[in-house]
DNA sequence: TTGAAAGCGCTAACAG
DNA sequence: CTGTTAGCGCTTTCAA
């Protein structure tokens, strides 16, 4: 560590003004105990000397940090990028700082991150769990320390707290039905997890649509990608190769969309003539793919904003506790040319 | 603020083991002054009781926070998302925490963010400046407080510190030359700033290529987008409408690519027959646009990683100071169908 | 309305 | 190798 410049302290201000430290401290925080006169004097000096309080000293004293921890599986995904935007927006408005952590879809990493949060580093946390996460002991441990947690998007139903999500079940049902209406008699469901809340709900919606439309569910229509991109791609190719006319694909996450396009190109299959495609996606370029991709677009910014607002509220209001509730911000099915008009 | 659970302290551990606080403190940080025996005893108790040190108390004592501040113009851009990934990677490896802030391209916001950093909240900062930023007083002020700063991508040449960038000049020159070689005799340069370091360099590279190829530079080939997307779009349309065969476009940032595709579609112009297009872009979907977009792909992850590594090194090594240097990680021209093969 | 004093929980000399 | 003693800079009772 290198030597830092010796900063101004409250003590120096106090001496300068002939006031006590506590008076300065209160004046700076605009306490009602302090007269307007001295507040003005203090503020004038603060301005003049460019005094900036040490946040860590103040955290230590007040036992709160004005920072929230955000835990994400990844950032290179339109959904999460937009969600961060929403979170940051609320944080900035309310004077909160945001510490960001990536679990990289890994449970152990996520555990380690939450463990650190037990230190009091953050006042509250916003989390979208890793795809590997199936237990919630690490979350429980944090909640036991009275750190408020709000889930967004990828939630854990078993944990008793607020969850901001979109209408996954309904969106997937609608999307599937859309494919069926457009003539698909067999629909592949692409995913990358069996356990993630969002995937389970989307799968359930998919199944419901099949049921409602007299199509039978078959395990071999469910394609679950793993960590070996190459292997997954070959599997996808194989599936598509054997596919006859009337096949549709529902990709349950954004990152699965491009491989589908790739495979169709490689196999010389035409979208939507040979295969119709819908994907959950927040990517701007969906509209410019060839052909334009029909998507289920999630209100990512809104979800981030709502989650952060709720957390901040829980942090600031003495008489407001996070309830065990789901707040649902609906997605939109945007029909484009990858499904028949 | 709500009451936090009363946490374990070093003092309690000390009492429990009949040791002094300082011994515990040192043992926990694996100091060489402490015997292996007591280290083990301490660690055993730490494990057993699940003791987690209070980071703010430790910051206050040691005058360093093990956190770095990252200031970005935005996140919903492949380049920045990937850069964050690289930064987070290095941070996680070295036990640093990352506070993220968005300037939203706004100078005043950026100033406010850096001002806060003067408090000692972060040990160092990584910044890519807003497009509005043309002064560097806010950065100087921070550096005066001995807070190390590393620029990445969007730098300020006038500030004496390390800058991690890509070969903007050369990439733009190459891209422009590519367009010329493919038959363009007029090339539009799309940007969204006159002042940003990256844009200036890219523009200079563009000019050089024109010069080298006996094409003359004309101001009316430079299209600078502002904040009014609609107006900008109309301007673009107008330009394209009046464009004859042999026109090429070089988009100097990712977000300008899709509007070009949109305009061509609206005007029924064909890429690359009527208009050839190249864009600086890190988006995965470039390869799947219609037609696939020729891009200059920046090593975003690498840039983030390099910047973070350098900063961490500057923070950890007593005898290592940030030099006034540019570290250049080269971009790649990826030729696709939006330019003639 | 202001101030004195006792921390917050940890680090950092310095002694022993 | 271990302990003692001061803080770090601010907040917070509690008195005045």
XYZ file of C-alpha atoms (C1' of nucleotides) in Angstrom:
714
model
C 0.000 0.000 0.000
C 1.224 3.446 -0.740
C 0.827 6.453 1.472
C -2.351 8.308 0.945
C -2.569 12.043 1.164
C -3.462 13.092 4.675
C -7.106 13.907 4.406
C -9.170 16.468 6.116
C -11.100 15.186 9.110
C -14.090 16.291 11.039
C -11.784 17.049 13.908
C -9.921 19.645 11.879
C -13.156 21.289 10.843
C -14.200 21.349 14.468
C -11.041 23.057 15.557
C -11.279 25.542 12.725
C -14.785 26.572 13.689
C -14.419 26.256 17.407
C -17.162 23.654 17.514
C -17.216 20.080 18.686
C -16.772 17.068 16.453
C -20.241 15.820 17.114
C -21.769 19.125 16.149
C -19.943 19.040 12.848
C -20.933 15.461 12.254
C -24.561 16.251 12.843
C -24.453 19.450 10.836
C -23.055 17.630 7.854
C -25.818 15.110 7.979
C -28.320 17.938 8.283
C -29.540 16.856 11.698
C -32.503 18.708 13.107
C -30.611 19.142 16.359
C -28.363 21.712 14.783
C -29.231 25.363 14.265
C -29.388 26.737 10.765
C -26.696 29.198 11.633
C -24.049 26.674 12.470
C -25.152 24.413 9.647
C -24.370 27.213 7.268
C -21.010 27.903 8.820
C -20.128 24.233 8.658
C -21.248 23.830 5.087
C -19.346 26.898 4.049
C -16.149 25.459 5.448
C -16.870 22.055 3.976
C -17.196 23.664 0.569
C -14.192 25.863 0.996
C -11.891 23.107 2.139
C -13.454 20.440 -0.088
C -14.046 18.170 2.836
C -15.292 14.685 1.965
C -16.219 12.337 4.795
C -14.520 8.982 5.034
C -17.227 6.468 4.163
C -15.601 3.603 6.006
C -15.315 5.474 9.259
C -18.897 6.423 8.919
C -19.911 2.851 8.103
C -18.104 1.619 11.145
C -19.866 4.062 13.369
C -23.316 3.792 11.910
C -23.219 0.097 11.027
C -24.440 0.588 7.515
C -22.617 1.110 4.297
C -24.988 2.621 1.770
C -23.899 -0.030 -0.646
C -25.731 -2.923 -2.191
C -24.242 -6.099 -3.554
C -25.352 -7.360 -6.939
C -24.685 -10.971 -7.844
C -25.089 -12.054 -11.439
C -24.279 -15.186 -13.404
C -22.736 -13.124 -16.190
C -22.793 -9.673 -17.816
C -22.407 -10.382 -21.487
C -26.085 -10.931 -21.951
C -28.529 -8.224 -22.873
C -30.860 -9.099 -20.060
C -28.300 -8.693 -17.320
C -26.701 -5.640 -18.872
C -30.069 -3.917 -18.983
C -30.888 -5.068 -15.480
C -27.669 -3.525 -14.173
C -28.712 -0.334 -15.831
C -31.961 -0.321 -13.917
C -30.236 -1.153 -10.662
C -27.595 1.490 -11.082
C -30.243 4.021 -11.884
C -32.040 3.500 -8.591
C -28.780 3.295 -6.673
C -27.568 6.606 -8.045
C -30.854 8.283 -7.249
C -30.748 7.136 -3.664
C -27.099 7.599 -2.911
C -26.242 3.922 -2.885
C -23.086 2.348 -4.220
C -23.159 -0.892 -6.124
C -20.686 -3.685 -5.716
C -20.901 -6.111 -8.562
C -19.964 -9.781 -8.515
C -20.164 -12.473 -11.175
C -20.835 -16.057 -10.221
C -20.060 -17.266 -13.736
C -22.899 -19.754 -13.243
C -20.818 -21.433 -10.575
C -22.303 -22.395 -7.213
C -19.065 -22.348 -5.280
C -18.266 -18.850 -6.481
C -21.730 -17.696 -5.575
C -21.356 -19.170 -2.117
C -18.069 -17.412 -1.589
C -19.535 -14.099 -2.661
C -22.494 -14.372 -0.308
C -20.231 -15.515 2.474
C -18.273 -12.310 2.131
C -21.503 -10.373 2.386
C -21.921 -11.722 5.901
C -19.182 -9.314 6.883
C -21.459 -6.329 6.700
C -19.887 -5.106 3.503
C -23.289 -4.477 1.950
C -26.582 -3.328 3.378
C -28.582 -5.542 1.089
C -28.271 -7.764 -1.929
C -29.814 -8.285 -5.321
C -29.267 -11.697 -6.794
C -30.020 -13.754 -9.862
C -28.715 -17.188 -9.023
C -26.249 -19.326 -10.952
C -27.561 -22.195 -13.009
C -25.725 -24.599 -10.748
C -27.484 -23.304 -7.666
C -29.993 -25.745 -6.261
C -29.477 -25.257 -2.540
C -30.068 -22.097 -0.642
C -28.090 -22.583 2.527
C -25.770 -19.728 1.563
C -28.724 -17.448 1.114
C -30.327 -18.516 4.344
C -27.091 -17.863 6.172
C -27.039 -14.338 4.864
C -30.645 -13.722 5.729
C -29.964 -14.994 9.229
C -27.556 -12.108 9.542
C -30.447 -9.799 8.757
C -29.142 -8.797 5.345
C -32.163 -8.179 3.116
C -32.122 -9.992 -0.200
C -34.231 -9.456 -3.273
C -34.189 -11.992 -6.064
C -34.651 -10.986 -9.637
C -35.274 -13.163 -12.668
C -33.621 -16.350 -11.480
C -35.181 -16.874 -8.084
C -35.445 -19.613 -5.492
C -39.018 -20.294 -4.528
C -38.013 -21.884 -1.253
C -36.485 -18.696 0.080
C -38.872 -16.395 1.875
C -38.322 -12.967 0.378
C -39.315 -10.686 -2.467
C -38.780 -11.864 -6.043
C -39.035 -9.768 -9.152
C -39.698 -11.892 -12.183
C -41.406 -11.917 -15.506
C -44.299 -14.135 -16.560
C -42.143 -17.024 -17.671
C -44.821 -19.658 -17.711
C -47.290 -17.601 -19.644
C -44.725 -16.278 -22.100
C -43.463 -19.723 -22.935
C -46.988 -21.036 -23.256
C -47.861 -18.225 -25.605
C -44.728 -18.659 -27.650
C -45.293 -22.364 -27.981
C -48.874 -21.834 -28.955
C -47.725 -19.336 -31.538
C -45.501 -21.985 -33.091
C -48.317 -24.495 -33.075
C -50.702 -22.046 -34.693
C -48.133 -21.441 -37.376
C -48.121 -25.093 -38.226
C -45.485 -26.722 -36.054
C -46.368 -30.233 -35.001
C -43.147 -30.877 -33.196
C -41.422 -28.325 -31.015
C -37.955 -28.508 -29.588
C -37.336 -26.831 -26.270
C -33.748 -25.647 -25.870
C -32.383 -24.890 -22.455
C -29.246 -25.093 -20.376
C -30.539 -26.210 -17.027
C -33.083 -28.524 -15.481
C -33.317 -26.696 -12.242
C -33.288 -22.950 -12.765
C -36.577 -21.332 -11.780
C -37.023 -19.537 -15.062
C -36.322 -22.653 -17.100
C -38.713 -24.804 -15.121
C -41.481 -22.299 -15.558
C -40.792 -21.848 -19.231
C -40.766 -25.589 -19.693
C -44.048 -25.874 -17.838
C -45.579 -23.236 -20.088
C -44.311 -25.125 -23.088
C -45.864 -28.344 -21.835
C -49.155 -26.669 -21.151
C -49.350 -25.377 -24.697
C -48.637 -28.832 -26.057
C -51.344 -30.283 -23.881
C -53.862 -27.645 -24.851
C -53.188 -28.400 -28.472
C -53.194 -32.148 -28.472
C -49.487 -32.494 -29.050
C -47.712 -34.977 -26.936
C -44.709 -34.145 -24.835
C -41.547 -36.120 -25.547
C -38.307 -36.026 -23.614
C -36.315 -36.204 -26.772
C -37.677 -32.831 -27.810
C -35.955 -31.273 -24.837
C -32.393 -30.258 -25.559
C -30.329 -29.232 -22.593
C -27.036 -27.598 -23.344
C -24.104 -28.170 -21.075
C -20.691 -26.584 -20.835
C -19.170 -28.108 -23.912
C -20.273 -25.740 -26.645
C -18.926 -27.882 -29.435
C -20.631 -31.021 -28.255
C -23.852 -29.156 -27.710
C -23.679 -27.743 -31.167
C -23.235 -31.155 -32.722
C -26.173 -32.450 -30.766
C -28.270 -29.583 -32.004
C -27.198 -30.221 -35.562
C -28.086 -33.866 -35.256
C -31.508 -33.050 -33.962
C -32.156 -30.569 -36.715
C -30.853 -32.835 -39.417
C -33.375 -35.488 -38.512
C -36.120 -32.933 -38.255
C -38.834 -32.946 -40.823
C -40.986 -30.045 -41.920
C -43.166 -28.600 -39.266
C -40.517 -28.376 -36.622
C -40.363 -25.400 -34.337
C -37.823 -24.356 -31.752
C -38.307 -22.476 -28.550
C -35.002 -21.297 -27.119
C -35.409 -20.582 -23.456
C -32.465 -18.208 -23.196
C -30.881 -15.602 -25.404
C -27.524 -17.266 -25.858
C -29.111 -20.298 -27.495
C -30.515 -18.321 -30.391
C -27.392 -17.790 -32.460
C -26.324 -21.439 -32.440
C -29.690 -22.287 -33.946
C -29.123 -19.853 -36.772
C -25.662 -21.254 -37.208
C -26.918 -24.803 -37.404
C -29.616 -23.949 -39.897
C -27.078 -22.227 -42.041
C -24.689 -25.145 -41.878
C -27.437 -27.609 -42.682
C -28.962 -25.401 -45.338
C -32.236 -25.381 -43.525
C -34.385 -22.390 -44.095
C -36.046 -20.407 -41.331
C -39.044 -20.253 -41.196
C -39.884 -22.543 -44.119
C -38.130 -25.584 -42.725
C -37.888 -24.590 -39.116
C -39.575 -21.875 -37.129
C -37.724 -20.274 -34.249
C -38.604 -18.247 -31.185
C -36.187 -17.232 -28.484
C -36.273 -15.491 -25.171
C -33.990 -12.571 -25.971
C -33.377 -8.952 -25.183
C -30.849 -8.378 -27.876
C -31.387 -5.388 -30.130
C -30.055 -7.274 -33.063
C -32.857 -9.827 -33.008
C -34.718 -7.649 -35.468
C -31.779 -7.696 -37.840
C -30.925 -11.348 -37.908
C -31.623 -13.289 -41.047
C -34.463 -13.760 -40.857
C -35.505 -11.413 -38.056
C -35.986 -13.420 -34.890
C -39.310 -13.697 -33.155
C -38.554 -13.066 -29.502
C -39.960 -12.975 -26.060
C -38.556 -9.724 -24.797
C -38.223 -9.335 -21.072
C -38.542 -6.029 -19.253
C -34.976 -6.255 -18.028
C -34.419 -2.622 -17.132
C -37.728 -2.523 -15.337
C -36.959 -5.686 -13.415
C -33.626 -4.310 -12.259
C -35.217 -1.058 -11.280
C -38.058 -2.670 -9.394
C -35.753 -4.997 -7.533
C -33.443 -2.174 -6.528
C -36.294 0.109 -5.510
C -37.773 -2.520 -3.299
C -34.446 -3.250 -1.679
C -33.767 0.410 -1.050
C -37.192 0.775 0.461
C -36.534 -2.156 2.760
C -33.262 -0.554 3.747
C -34.580 2.890 4.439
C -37.986 2.387 5.940
C -38.090 1.211 9.510
C -41.579 -0.091 9.117
C -41.181 -1.890 5.852
C -40.173 -5.513 5.662
C -39.561 -7.545 2.540
C -42.494 -9.873 2.075
C -42.496 -13.310 0.544
C -43.978 -12.135 -2.717
C -43.535 -12.351 -6.442
C -43.718 -9.174 -8.428
C -44.356 -10.025 -12.032
C -43.383 -7.673 -14.823
C -44.702 -9.153 -18.058
C -42.700 -9.941 -21.175
C -43.725 -9.264 -24.736
C -43.913 -11.645 -27.652
C -42.473 -9.804 -30.621
C -43.392 -11.636 -33.791
C -40.886 -11.412 -36.608
C -40.009 -13.429 -39.666
C -38.456 -16.457 -37.984
C -42.002 -17.631 -37.489
C -44.496 -17.572 -40.288
C -46.334 -14.249 -40.352
C -31.553 1.351 9.296
C -32.520 -1.865 10.959
C -30.629 -3.586 13.710
C -27.980 -5.897 12.488
C -27.173 -9.137 14.198
C -24.435 -8.628 16.753
C -21.371 -9.950 15.023
C -18.391 -11.739 16.302
C -15.330 -9.574 16.843
C -11.648 -10.158 17.093
C -11.878 -9.227 20.720
C -14.192 -12.121 21.461
C -11.879 -14.515 19.695
C -9.010 -13.139 21.744
C -10.814 -13.695 24.993
C -11.868 -17.174 23.948
C -8.299 -18.211 23.190
C -6.589 -16.217 25.886
C -4.611 -14.300 23.314
C -4.367 -10.626 22.497
C -6.349 -8.925 19.769
C -3.275 -8.074 17.807
C -2.138 -11.666 17.782
C -5.481 -12.726 16.430
C -5.448 -9.964 13.869
C -2.027 -10.970 12.652
C -2.809 -14.666 12.709
C -5.846 -14.131 10.551
C -3.824 -12.242 8.008
C -1.247 -15.018 8.104
C 1.532 -12.776 9.390
C 4.977 -14.281 9.610
C 5.270 -12.970 13.136
C 2.851 -15.566 14.393
C 3.724 -19.162 15.168
C 2.114 -21.927 13.203
C 0.693 -23.319 16.387
C -1.338 -20.299 17.303
C -2.271 -19.684 13.686
C -3.869 -23.078 13.670
C -5.680 -22.504 16.926
C -6.958 -19.181 15.648
C -8.059 -20.553 12.322
C -9.805 -23.435 13.983
C -11.847 -21.054 16.077
C -12.481 -18.791 13.104
C -13.876 -21.761 11.229
C -15.858 -23.063 14.130
C -17.465 -19.758 14.955
C -17.701 -18.625 11.340
C -15.905 -15.408 12.107
C -15.777 -12.900 9.253
C -13.787 -9.702 9.733
C -15.500 -6.386 9.335
C -14.032 -4.945 6.147
C -14.792 -1.363 7.054
C -13.041 -1.520 10.377
C -10.101 -3.025 8.628
C -10.176 -0.354 5.934
C -10.222 2.329 8.530
C -7.213 0.919 10.280
C -5.167 0.021 7.262
C -6.198 2.930 5.065
C -7.014 0.775 2.106
C -10.186 -0.849 0.996
C -9.337 -3.629 -1.396
C -11.876 -2.226 -3.758
C -11.552 -0.616 -7.131
C -13.958 1.781 -8.747
C -14.976 1.216 -12.341
C -16.509 4.092 -14.266
C -18.218 3.363 -17.562
C -20.350 5.359 -19.972
C -22.829 2.473 -20.257
C -23.159 -1.298 -19.906
C -25.509 -2.263 -22.677
C -22.731 -2.504 -25.187
C -20.785 -5.646 -25.909
C -17.468 -3.924 -25.494
C -18.128 -2.686 -21.981
C -19.876 -5.857 -20.905
C -16.861 -7.894 -21.964
C -14.482 -5.422 -20.385
C -16.298 -5.750 -17.058
C -15.856 -9.454 -17.371
C -12.118 -9.046 -17.694
C -11.967 -6.611 -14.810
C -14.048 -8.774 -12.529
C -11.894 -11.736 -13.381
C -8.728 -10.040 -12.169
C -10.486 -8.558 -9.172
C -11.783 -11.918 -8.033
C -8.359 -13.491 -8.427
C -6.722 -10.845 -6.301
C -9.336 -10.404 -3.631
C -10.555 -7.033 -4.824
C -14.101 -5.821 -4.834
C -15.496 -3.816 -7.702
C -17.741 -0.845 -7.349
C -19.390 -0.012 -10.620
C -20.665 3.371 -11.736
C -22.258 4.521 -14.969
C -21.691 8.029 -16.240
C -24.345 7.603 -18.929
C -22.042 9.633 -21.178
C -22.628 12.611 -18.911
C -19.744 14.759 -17.697
C -21.454 16.057 -14.586
C -22.271 12.526 -13.457
C -18.725 11.447 -14.099
C -17.426 14.358 -12.063
C -19.673 13.488 -9.169
C -18.543 9.888 -9.231
C -14.856 10.791 -9.199
C -15.457 13.354 -6.504
C -16.837 10.641 -4.289
C -13.712 8.607 -4.915
C -11.710 11.317 -3.213
C -13.162 10.012 0.029
C -10.922 6.973 0.024
C -13.760 4.664 -0.917
C -11.635 2.952 -3.549
C -7.950 2.131 -3.722
C -7.797 2.790 -7.425
C -9.945 3.436 -10.448
C -10.504 2.150 -13.925
C -12.212 4.571 -16.239
C -13.463 4.908 -19.767
C -14.612 8.490 -20.041
C -17.979 9.831 -21.098
C -18.346 11.263 -24.549
C -19.031 14.654 -23.044
C -15.765 14.668 -21.149
C -13.280 17.105 -22.542
C -11.673 18.428 -19.386
C -9.744 16.400 -16.904
C -9.801 18.526 -13.778
C -11.868 15.903 -11.981
C -9.302 13.283 -12.832
C -6.408 15.456 -11.812
C -8.070 16.165 -8.491
C -8.320 12.457 -7.829
C -4.748 11.824 -8.818
C -3.666 14.604 -6.505
C -5.107 12.524 -3.724
C -2.776 9.725 -4.785
C -5.530 7.503 -6.104
C -4.087 5.538 -9.018
C -6.111 5.655 -12.207
C -5.889 3.510 -15.301
C -7.743 4.496 -18.429
C -9.085 1.934 -20.802
C -10.437 2.393 -24.301
C -11.658 5.977 -24.009
C -8.637 7.763 -22.606
C -7.441 11.311 -22.101
C -4.032 11.845 -23.582
C -3.361 14.867 -21.417
C -3.502 12.872 -18.210
C -0.247 11.314 -17.140
C -1.015 7.701 -16.381
C -1.374 4.268 -17.944
C -3.847 3.773 -20.755
C -4.975 0.479 -22.188
C -6.297 0.901 -25.676
C -6.616 -0.812 -28.993
C -5.026 0.258 -32.263
C -7.832 2.596 -33.231
C -5.965 4.539 -35.853
C -4.610 1.515 -37.619
C -7.871 -0.416 -37.452
C -9.855 2.414 -38.955
C -7.238 2.934 -41.608
C -7.329 -0.726 -42.503
C -11.098 -0.848 -42.530
C -11.313 2.197 -44.753
C -8.738 0.798 -47.084
C -10.701 -2.414 -47.223
C -13.743 -0.481 -48.363
C -11.722 1.362 -50.954
C -10.213 -1.847 -52.269
C -13.695 -3.248 -52.603
C -14.647 -0.413 -54.855
C -15.967 2.350 -52.661
C -15.145 5.796 -53.932
C -17.012 7.625 -51.235
C -16.967 6.602 -47.615
C -19.166 7.884 -44.861
C -17.733 7.992 -41.373
C -20.372 7.632 -38.660
C -19.616 8.702 -35.146
C -21.203 10.234 -32.093
C -18.507 12.563 -30.849
C -15.897 14.969 -32.111
C -13.744 14.782 -29.056
C -13.521 11.258 -27.738
C -10.019 9.825 -28.017
C -11.121 6.698 -29.819
C -13.210 8.606 -32.314
C -10.457 11.079 -33.110
C -8.014 8.289 -33.754
C -10.455 6.325 -35.830
C -11.237 9.412 -37.834
C -7.553 10.056 -38.350
C -7.049 6.503 -39.585
C -9.960 6.984 -41.939
C -8.446 10.186 -43.294
C -5.083 8.561 -43.763
C -6.593 5.791 -45.847
C -8.388 8.328 -48.030
C -5.178 10.213 -48.515
C -3.194 7.096 -49.343
C -5.746 6.209 -51.945
C -6.270 9.512 -53.640
C -9.723 10.059 -52.276
C -10.466 13.453 -50.947
C -11.786 14.078 -47.491
C -15.088 15.919 -47.255
C -16.800 17.168 -44.129
C -20.134 16.164 -45.442
C -19.078 12.541 -45.370
C -18.762 12.746 -41.617
C -21.977 12.021 -39.824
C -22.013 12.739 -36.140
C -24.965 11.411 -34.211
C -26.314 13.344 -31.309
C -28.833 12.513 -28.639
C -31.934 12.663 -30.736
C -32.116 9.197 -32.226
C -35.005 10.028 -34.512
C -33.377 13.089 -35.959
C -30.124 11.238 -36.402
C -31.889 8.451 -38.178
C -33.548 10.819 -40.610
C -30.233 12.444 -41.326
C -28.721 9.064 -42.022
C -31.578 8.156 -44.319
C -31.172 11.394 -46.187
C -27.496 10.775 -46.691
C -28.068 7.259 -47.903
C -30.876 8.229 -50.183
C -28.654 10.614 -52.054
C -25.846 8.110 -52.150
C -24.922 6.582 -55.434
C -23.276 3.229 -56.037
C -19.847 2.867 -54.590
C -20.674 4.223 -51.217
C -19.192 2.673 -48.134
C -19.838 3.269 -44.479
C -17.501 2.995 -41.560
C -19.367 3.065 -38.263
C -17.007 4.038 -35.505
C -19.019 2.459 -32.698
C -21.152 -0.615 -32.304
C -24.432 1.099 -31.619
C -24.385 2.816 -35.005
C -24.441 -0.436 -36.935
C -28.074 -1.413 -36.558
C -29.464 1.952 -37.633
C -27.536 1.547 -40.875
C -29.148 -1.791 -41.519
C -32.484 -0.294 -40.652
C -32.018 2.590 -43.048
C -30.938 0.343 -45.880
C -33.956 -1.809 -45.336
C -36.273 1.165 -45.277
C -34.724 2.598 -48.405
C -34.523 -0.745 -50.130
C -30.823 -0.397 -50.516
C -28.898 -3.593 -50.703
C -25.775 -4.330 -48.676
C -23.166 -4.804 -50.060
C -24.311 -4.225 -53.653
C -25.460 -0.668 -53.109
C -23.652 0.117 -49.931
C -20.838 -1.597 -48.149
C -20.650 -1.461 -44.378
C -18.033 -1.963 -41.701
C -18.522 -1.310 -38.037
C -16.468 -1.351 -34.890
C -18.413 -3.958 -32.969
C -18.008 -6.712 -30.436
C -21.471 -8.077 -30.798
C -21.785 -11.827 -31.342
C -24.696 -11.310 -33.627
C -22.661 -9.420 -36.211
C -22.082 -12.719 -37.972
C -25.805 -13.346 -38.184
C -27.074 -10.047 -39.432
C -28.382 -9.852 -42.939
C -25.942 -9.749 -44.493
C -23.288 -10.678 -41.953
C -21.517 -7.551 -40.819
C -17.846 -6.969 -41.433
C -16.494 -5.751 -38.119
C -13.497 -4.473 -36.329
C -13.565 -6.570 -33.226
C -11.834 -5.177 -30.185
C -10.155 -7.315 -27.550
C -12.549 -6.088 -24.903
C -12.061 -8.802 -22.328
C -8.318 -8.532 -22.720
C -8.386 -4.776 -22.352
C -10.397 -5.002 -19.150
C -8.101 -7.666 -17.820
C -4.944 -5.771 -18.673
C -6.216 -2.557 -17.168
C -7.252 -4.289 -13.955
C -4.003 -6.234 -13.695
C -1.966 -3.113 -14.062
C -4.000 -1.289 -11.471
C -3.738 -4.144 -9.011
C -0.018 -4.257 -9.568
C 0.226 -0.539 -8.888
C -1.734 -1.043 -5.696
C 0.183 -3.980 -4.372
C 3.760 -3.302 -5.310
C 5.566 -0.679 -3.316
C 8.115 -0.172 -6.021
C 5.801 -0.005 -8.986
C 4.349 3.236 -10.204
C 1.902 3.721 -13.043
C 3.809 5.171 -15.952
C 2.517 7.506 -18.600
C 2.227 4.809 -21.209
C -0.136 3.366 -23.761
C -0.570 -0.355 -23.867
C -2.036 -1.323 -27.183
C -3.999 -4.505 -27.624
C -4.787 -4.852 -31.322
C -8.212 -5.294 -32.867
C -9.124 -7.648 -35.662
C -10.810 -6.908 -38.947
C -13.321 -9.669 -39.510
C -14.472 -9.620 -43.090
C -18.011 -10.764 -43.718
C -20.641 -10.248 -46.358
C -21.462 -6.613 -45.724
C -18.398 -5.838 -47.748
C -17.753 -7.488 -51.042
C -15.773 -10.718 -50.589
C -28.769 23.568 20.470
C -24.111 21.988 21.614
C -20.399 19.073 23.614
C -17.846 15.197 26.100
C -16.905 10.721 26.002
C -17.254 6.207 24.721
C -17.158 3.340 21.236
C -17.507 0.913 16.073
C -13.762 -3.388 14.983
C -9.564 -3.512 13.330
C -4.485 -2.224 12.385
C -0.033 -0.710 13.652
C 3.925 0.591 15.954
C 6.598 -0.605 19.684
C 7.936 -3.269 23.833
C 8.841 -7.099 25.861
C 6.610 -14.752 18.844
C 3.061 -12.147 21.735
C 0.952 -8.218 24.005
C 0.120 -3.174 25.011
C -1.339 0.947 23.559
C -2.887 4.140 20.462
C -5.336 5.385 17.088
C -8.250 5.249 12.042
C -12.537 9.083 11.406
C -16.989 9.082 12.364
C -21.473 8.182 15.128
C -23.966 8.147 19.182
C -25.693 8.353 23.662
C -26.106 11.330 27.340
C -25.281 15.619 29.819
C -25.148 20.255 29.933
